[in-house]
């Protein structure tokens, strides 16, 4: 995991040099220790991308004004309803954490809104005219009304919320919790968390793909992107990318997702390439000790997916008396628009030590895409 970034108390803490590198071990979190180096490196990464864009700009594109805001402006979002820009300032508890509101007419700050500690992400909800701000060190999200420019709700989420994205179809906000390895799903109707989705390690950036109505989450510690279905709020696919993915953006023109990586690369994911549906029937079952049963695992092509898919099955908890698993086929060929099936045989032992609840995970792998589904199994005496 990342080396640790201790937040200085002065206003210029974001300009401190960071000497730690991303490692493989996660150290225990301390509230007083501040953000880890992943946030600092992400700032440098974003700055590098900004410089590259400036170098390619035409000569006629120049800076027309400079607007002073708070210390450490980290994230920004445009509010099309009010014609305003909201900027999160990570100034720290001693200087005051706030969101500055800039009028796009006058290019001046028209409001300063106090929020939680170390705000790092901003998402505009066009459905309700609200701004969602992740307060990384408070483990909360501040909800700002763009009519009154005041905080109208504070929502507890996971540990160190880092990214936020608005899903206009489901009217929900997806917030990545970097040190909980989860995503909080917030309903904008109730301003409450309606689901928590477990993803990869260190989720940071998040983007909504309105082409297939999925949410893409960059897992900064394990080199993957989790694809969440906004219909079921479950992980529909896992895409392997670079070592440390950070930021996510969706390009509706070509239906692709762009993911930045600390290894100086940008990975481009086609949203059609991750459209392989995996299902199990039944997915919840109860069987008696000493018997066996079958579950049908079905792979379905979506968006013209085709290819060879490998299947594996595991069970937890795994003990000498746990049920045994056997797939009738561990490699399936799925044609465009077609389906393929494999039978999963579940056999239980006669021993009473095998009774209890189990979770079976079936993983489908094709090229760089992984899909995992779960089957809930109960073994009883009679």
Coordinates of C-alpha atoms in Angstrom, one line a residue:
X1 CA 0.0 0.0 0.0
X2 CA 1.1 3.6 -0.1
X3 CA 3.6 5.2 2.1
X4 CA 2.1 7.7 4.5
X5 CA 1.4 11.4 3.8
X6 CA 1.1 13.4 7.0
X7 CA -0.8 16.6 6.5
X8 CA 1.2 19.6 7.6
X9 CA -0.6 22.3 9.6
X10 CA 0.5 25.2 7.4
X11 CA -1.5 26.3 4.3
X12 CA 1.2 25.2 1.9
X13 CA 1.1 21.6 2.9
X14 CA 0.1 20.4 -0.5
X15 CA 3.5 21.7 -1.9
X16 CA 5.5 19.5 0.4
X17 CA 7.8 17.0 -1.2
X18 CA 6.7 13.4 -1.0
X19 CA 9.4 10.8 -0.6
X20 CA 7.4 7.6 0.0
X21 CA 6.5 5.3 -2.9
X22 CA 3.5 3.2 -3.3
X23 CA 4.3 -0.2 -1.6
X24 CA 2.6 -3.5 -1.3
X25 CA 1.7 -3.3 2.4
X26 CA -1.1 -1.3 4.0
X27 CA -0.2 0.3 7.3
X28 CA -2.9 1.0 9.9
X29 CA -4.7 4.2 9.4
X30 CA -4.6 7.0 12.0
X31 CA -7.0 9.9 11.9
X32 CA -4.2 12.3 13.0
X33 CA -1.8 11.1 10.3
X34 CA -3.7 12.8 7.4
X35 CA -3.8 11.6 3.8
X36 CA -1.4 9.1 2.4
X37 CA 1.0 9.6 -0.5
X38 CA -1.5 8.3 -3.0
X39 CA -3.4 11.6 -2.9
X40 CA -0.2 13.7 -3.2
X41 CA 1.0 11.6 -6.2
X42 CA -2.4 11.9 -7.8
X43 CA -2.1 15.7 -7.6
X44 CA 1.3 15.5 -9.4
X45 CA -0.2 13.1 -11.9
X46 CA -3.1 15.5 -12.6
X47 CA -0.6 18.4 -12.9
X48 CA 1.5 16.4 -15.4
X49 CA -1.6 15.9 -17.6
X50 CA -2.5 19.5 -17.3
X51 CA 1.0 20.5 -18.5
X52 CA 0.7 18.1 -21.5
X53 CA -2.7 19.6 -22.5
X54 CA -1.2 23.2 -22.3
X55 CA 1.7 22.2 -24.5
X56 CA -0.7 21.0 -27.2
X57 CA -3.0 24.1 -27.0
X58 CA -3.3 26.4 -29.9
X59 CA -1.7 29.8 -29.6
X60 CA -5.1 31.6 -29.3
X61 CA -5.9 29.7 -26.1
X62 CA -4.6 31.7 -23.3
X63 CA -5.3 32.3 -19.6
X64 CA -7.9 35.1 -19.4
X65 CA -8.0 35.5 -15.6
X66 CA -6.7 34.1 -12.4
X67 CA -9.1 33.6 -9.4
X68 CA -7.7 33.4 -5.9
X69 CA -9.3 30.6 -3.9
X70 CA -8.5 28.7 -0.7
X71 CA -5.3 26.8 0.0
X72 CA -4.8 23.6 -1.9
X73 CA -7.6 23.7 -4.5
X74 CA -7.9 20.0 -5.2
X75 CA -11.1 19.3 -7.1
X76 CA -13.5 21.2 -9.3
X77 CA -17.0 20.7 -10.7
X78 CA -19.2 22.8 -13.0
X79 CA -22.8 23.5 -12.1
X80 CA -24.7 24.0 -15.4
X81 CA -27.9 24.9 -13.6
X82 CA -26.5 28.0 -11.8
X83 CA -23.6 28.7 -14.1
X84 CA -21.2 28.4 -11.3
X85 CA -18.0 26.5 -10.5
X86 CA -17.4 24.7 -7.2
X87 CA -13.8 24.3 -6.0
X88 CA -12.8 22.1 -3.0
X89 CA -10.0 23.7 -1.0
X90 CA -8.0 21.1 1.2
X91 CA -6.7 23.7 3.6
X92 CA -6.8 21.5 6.7
X93 CA -8.4 21.8 10.1
X94 CA -6.2 24.8 11.1
X95 CA -6.9 26.9 8.1
X96 CA -10.5 26.0 7.4
X97 CA -11.7 23.5 4.8
X98 CA -14.1 25.0 2.3
X99 CA -15.7 25.0 -1.1
X100 CA -15.4 28.2 -3.1
X101 CA -18.2 29.1 -5.5
X102 CA -17.1 31.0 -8.6
X103 CA -19.6 32.8 -10.9
X104 CA -18.8 32.0 -14.6
X105 CA -20.2 35.4 -15.5
X106 CA -17.8 37.5 -13.4
X107 CA -15.1 34.9 -12.8
X108 CA -15.1 35.9 -9.1
X109 CA -15.7 34.0 -5.9
X110 CA -19.3 34.7 -4.8
X111 CA -19.5 32.3 -1.8
X112 CA -17.4 30.3 0.6
X113 CA -19.0 27.2 2.1
X114 CA -17.4 25.4 5.1
X115 CA -17.4 21.6 4.7
X116 CA -15.6 18.7 6.4
X117 CA -11.9 18.0 6.8
X118 CA -9.7 17.7 3.7
X119 CA -12.3 17.8 0.8
X120 CA -10.9 16.0 -2.2
X121 CA -13.6 15.3 -4.7
X122 CA -16.7 17.2 -6.1
X123 CA -19.6 15.9 -8.1
X124 CA -22.5 17.9 -9.5
X125 CA -26.0 16.4 -9.3
X126 CA -28.1 17.9 -12.0
X127 CA -31.2 16.1 -10.8
X128 CA -31.4 18.0 -7.5
X129 CA -29.1 20.9 -8.2
X130 CA -26.8 19.8 -5.4
X131 CA -23.0 19.4 -5.1
X132 CA -21.5 16.4 -3.4
X133 CA -18.2 16.9 -1.7
X134 CA -16.1 14.0 -0.2
X135 CA -14.4 14.9 3.1
X136 CA -11.6 12.4 3.2
X137 CA -10.6 12.8 6.9
X138 CA -14.1 13.0 8.3
X139 CA -15.4 9.9 6.4
X140 CA -18.3 12.0 5.3
X141 CA -19.9 13.6 2.2
X142 CA -21.2 17.2 2.4
X143 CA -24.2 18.0 0.2
X144 CA -24.5 21.6 -0.9
X145 CA -27.6 23.2 -2.3
X146 CA -26.7 25.4 -5.3
X147 CA -29.7 27.6 -4.6
X148 CA -28.6 28.6 -1.1
X149 CA -24.9 27.7 -1.2
X150 CA -25.2 26.0 2.1
X151 CA -24.6 22.5 3.3
X152 CA -28.0 20.8 3.5
X153 CA -26.8 17.3 4.6
X154 CA -23.8 15.4 5.9
X155 CA -23.7 11.7 5.0
X156 CA -21.4 9.2 6.7
X157 CA -19.7 6.9 4.2
X158 CA -16.6 4.6 4.3
X159 CA -13.0 5.3 5.3
X160 CA -11.3 8.1 3.5
X161 CA -13.8 8.9 0.7
X162 CA -11.7 9.9 -2.3
X163 CA -13.7 10.1 -5.5
X164 CA -17.3 10.9 -6.5
X165 CA -19.4 10.5 -9.7
X166 CA -23.1 11.2 -10.4
X167 CA -25.3 8.7 -12.2
X168 CA -28.1 10.6 -13.8
X169 CA -30.1 7.5 -14.8
X170 CA -30.4 6.1 -11.3
X171 CA -30.1 9.5 -9.6
X172 CA -27.3 8.2 -7.4
X173 CA -23.9 9.4 -6.4
X174 CA -21.0 6.8 -6.2
X175 CA -18.3 7.6 -3.7
X176 CA -15.1 5.6 -3.5
X177 CA -13.8 4.8 0.0
X178 CA -10.1 4.4 -0.4
X179 CA -9.2 2.6 2.8
X180 CA -12.4 0.6 3.1
X181 CA -12.0 -0.9 -0.4
X182 CA -15.6 -0.1 -1.1
X183 CA -18.0 2.3 -2.9
X184 CA -20.9 4.0 -1.1
X185 CA -24.0 4.5 -3.3
X186 CA -26.0 7.6 -2.2
X187 CA -29.5 8.3 -3.3
X188 CA -30.0 11.9 -4.1
X189 CA -33.6 11.7 -3.2
X190 CA -33.0 10.8 0.4
X191 CA -29.3 11.8 0.8
X192 CA -28.6 8.5 2.4
X193 CA -26.3 5.5 1.6
X194 CA -28.5 2.9 -0.1
X195 CA -25.8 0.4 -0.9
X196 CA -22.2 -0.4 -0.2
X197 CA -20.3 -2.3 -2.9
X198 CA -17.0 -4.1 -2.2
X199 CA -14.4 -3.4 -4.9
X200 CA -10.6 -3.8 -5.2
X201 CA -7.9 -2.4 -2.9
X202 CA -7.6 1.4 -2.6
X203 CA -10.4 2.6 -4.8
X204 CA -9.7 6.2 -5.9
X205 CA -11.1 7.6 -9.1
X206 CA -14.6 6.9 -10.3
X207 CA -16.5 7.6 -13.5
X208 CA -20.0 7.0 -14.8
X209 CA -20.3 5.4 -18.3
X210 CA -23.8 6.4 -19.5
X211 CA -23.4 4.2 -22.6
X212 CA -23.8 1.0 -20.7
X213 CA -25.0 2.6 -17.4
X214 CA -22.0 1.2 -15.5
X215 CA -19.7 2.8 -13.0
X216 CA -15.9 2.4 -13.4
X217 CA -13.7 2.4 -10.3
X218 CA -9.9 2.6 -10.3
X219 CA -8.5 0.4 -7.6
X220 CA -5.1 2.1 -7.0
X221 CA -3.4 -0.7 -5.0
X222 CA -4.1 -3.8 -7.1
X223 CA -4.0 -2.6 -10.7
X224 CA -7.6 -3.2 -11.6
X225 CA -10.8 -1.3 -12.5
X226 CA -14.1 -2.6 -11.0
X227 CA -17.1 -2.2 -13.2
X228 CA -20.3 -1.7 -11.1
X229 CA -23.7 -2.3 -12.6
X230 CA -25.9 0.6 -11.5
X231 CA -29.0 -1.5 -11.8
X232 CA -27.9 -4.1 -9.3
X233 CA -25.2 -2.2 -7.4
X234 CA -22.9 -5.2 -7.8
X235 CA -19.5 -5.7 -9.5
X236 CA -20.2 -6.9 -13.0
X237 CA -16.5 -7.1 -14.2
X238 CA -12.9 -6.5 -13.1
X239 CA -10.5 -5.2 -15.8
X240 CA -6.8 -5.5 -15.4
X241 CA -4.9 -2.2 -16.1
X242 CA -1.6 -0.7 -14.9
X243 CA -0.1 -1.0 -11.5
X244 CA -1.6 2.1 -9.9
X245 CA -4.7 3.4 -11.6
X246 CA -6.0 6.7 -10.3
X247 CA -8.4 8.8 -12.3
X248 CA -11.3 7.8 -14.6
X249 CA -13.1 9.6 -17.4
X250 CA -15.7 8.5 -19.9
X251 CA -15.6 9.5 -23.6
X252 CA -19.2 9.2 -24.9
X253 CA -18.1 9.9 -28.5
X254 CA -16.2 6.6 -28.8
X255 CA -17.7 4.7 -25.9
X256 CA -14.4 4.3 -24.1
X257 CA -13.1 4.8 -20.5
X258 CA -9.7 6.5 -19.9
X259 CA -7.8 5.5 -16.8
X260 CA -4.6 7.3 -15.7
X261 CA -1.8 5.3 -14.1
X262 CA 1.2 6.4 -12.0
X263 CA 3.3 4.4 -14.4
X264 CA 3.1 7.3 -16.9
X265 CA 0.4 5.6 -19.0
X266 CA -3.3 6.0 -19.8
X267 CA -5.3 2.8 -20.3
X268 CA -8.2 2.9 -22.7
X269 CA -11.1 0.5 -21.9
X270 CA -13.8 -0.2 -24.5
X271 CA -17.1 -0.4 -22.6
X272 CA -18.2 -3.1 -25.0
X273 CA -15.3 -5.3 -24.1
X274 CA -16.5 -5.7 -20.5
X275 CA -20.0 -6.8 -21.5
X276 CA -20.0 -10.4 -20.6
X277 CA -22.8 -11.4 -18.2
X278 CA -22.3 -14.2 -15.7
X279 CA -25.2 -15.8 -13.8
X280 CA -25.9 -18.8 -11.6
X281 CA -29.2 -20.7 -11.1
X282 CA -30.0 -21.1 -8.4
X283 CA -27.8 -18.6 -6.6
X284 CA -29.2 -19.3 -3.2
X285 CA -29.7 -22.9 -2.1
X286 CA -29.9 -25.2 0.9
X287 CA -29.1 -28.9 0.8
X288 CA -28.9 -31.6 3.4
X289 CA -25.8 -33.2 4.7
X290 CA -24.4 -36.1 2.6
X291 CA -26.2 -35.1 -0.7
X292 CA -25.2 -33.3 -3.9
X293 CA -26.8 -30.8 -6.2
X294 CA -26.1 -28.9 -9.5
X295 CA -26.0 -25.2 -10.2
X296 CA -26.1 -23.9 -13.8
X297 CA -23.5 -21.2 -14.6
X298 CA -24.4 -19.3 -17.7
X299 CA -22.3 -16.9 -19.7
X300 CA -24.1 -14.4 -22.0
X301 CA -22.6 -12.3 -24.7
X302 CA -23.4 -8.6 -24.5
X303 CA -22.5 -5.8 -26.9
X304 CA -21.2 -8.5 -29.4
X305 CA -18.7 -9.9 -26.9
X306 CA -17.0 -13.2 -28.1
X307 CA -14.1 -15.2 -26.9
X308 CA -12.8 -18.1 -24.8
X309 CA -13.8 -17.8 -21.1
X310 CA -12.1 -19.8 -18.3
X311 CA -14.2 -20.7 -15.2
X312 CA -13.0 -21.4 -11.7
X313 CA -14.9 -22.1 -8.5
X314 CA -13.9 -21.7 -4.8
X315 CA -15.7 -22.0 -1.5
X316 CA -15.4 -20.2 1.8
X317 CA -14.8 -21.1 4.5
X318 CA -12.6 -23.9 3.3
X319 CA -12.2 -26.8 5.7
X320 CA -11.6 -30.6 5.4
X321 CA -15.4 -31.0 5.8
X322 CA -16.5 -28.2 3.4
X323 CA -18.6 -29.2 0.3
X324 CA -16.6 -30.1 -2.7
X325 CA -17.0 -28.3 -6.1
X326 CA -16.7 -29.6 -9.7
X327 CA -17.3 -27.8 -12.9
X328 CA -18.4 -29.8 -15.9
X329 CA -16.5 -27.4 -18.2
X330 CA -13.7 -25.0 -17.1
X331 CA -13.3 -23.4 -20.6
X332 CA -16.2 -22.2 -22.7
X333 CA -16.4 -20.5 -26.0
X334 CA -18.9 -17.7 -26.2
X335 CA -20.0 -16.4 -29.6
X336 CA -21.3 -12.9 -30.3
X337 CA -24.9 -12.7 -29.1
X338 CA -24.8 -16.3 -27.8
X339 CA -24.6 -18.1 -24.5
X340 CA -22.6 -21.0 -23.0
X341 CA -23.2 -23.0 -19.8
X342 CA -21.3 -25.2 -17.3
X343 CA -22.7 -27.3 -14.5
X344 CA -21.3 -26.8 -11.0
X345 CA -21.7 -29.9 -8.9
X346 CA -21.8 -29.3 -5.2
X347 CA -21.2 -32.4 -3.0
X348 CA -21.6 -32.3 0.8
X349 CA -20.0 -34.6 3.4
X350 CA -21.9 -36.8 5.9
X351 CA -20.0 -35.3 8.8
X352 CA -21.9 -32.7 11.0
X353 CA -18.8 -30.6 10.9
X354 CA -19.8 -29.8 7.3
X355 CA -23.0 -28.1 8.3
X356 CA -23.3 -24.4 8.1
X357 CA -23.3 -21.5 5.7
X358 CA -20.9 -21.2 2.7
X359 CA -20.2 -18.7 0.0
X360 CA -19.2 -20.1 -3.4
X361 CA -17.4 -17.7 -5.8
X362 CA -17.4 -18.5 -9.5
X363 CA -14.9 -16.5 -11.6
X364 CA -15.0 -16.1 -15.4
X365 CA -11.8 -14.8 -17.1
X366 CA -11.4 -13.7 -20.7
X367 CA -8.4 -11.8 -21.9
X368 CA -8.1 -8.9 -19.4
X369 CA -11.6 -9.2 -18.0
X370 CA -12.7 -11.0 -14.9
X371 CA -16.2 -11.5 -13.6
X372 CA -17.0 -13.0 -10.2
X373 CA -20.4 -14.0 -9.0
X374 CA -21.4 -15.6 -5.6
X375 CA -23.6 -18.5 -4.6
X376 CA -25.0 -18.7 -1.1
X377 CA -25.1 -22.3 0.2
X378 CA -26.6 -23.7 3.4
X379 CA -25.8 -27.2 4.5
X380 CA -28.2 -28.7 7.1
X381 CA -28.8 -32.0 8.9
X382 CA -32.2 -32.6 7.4

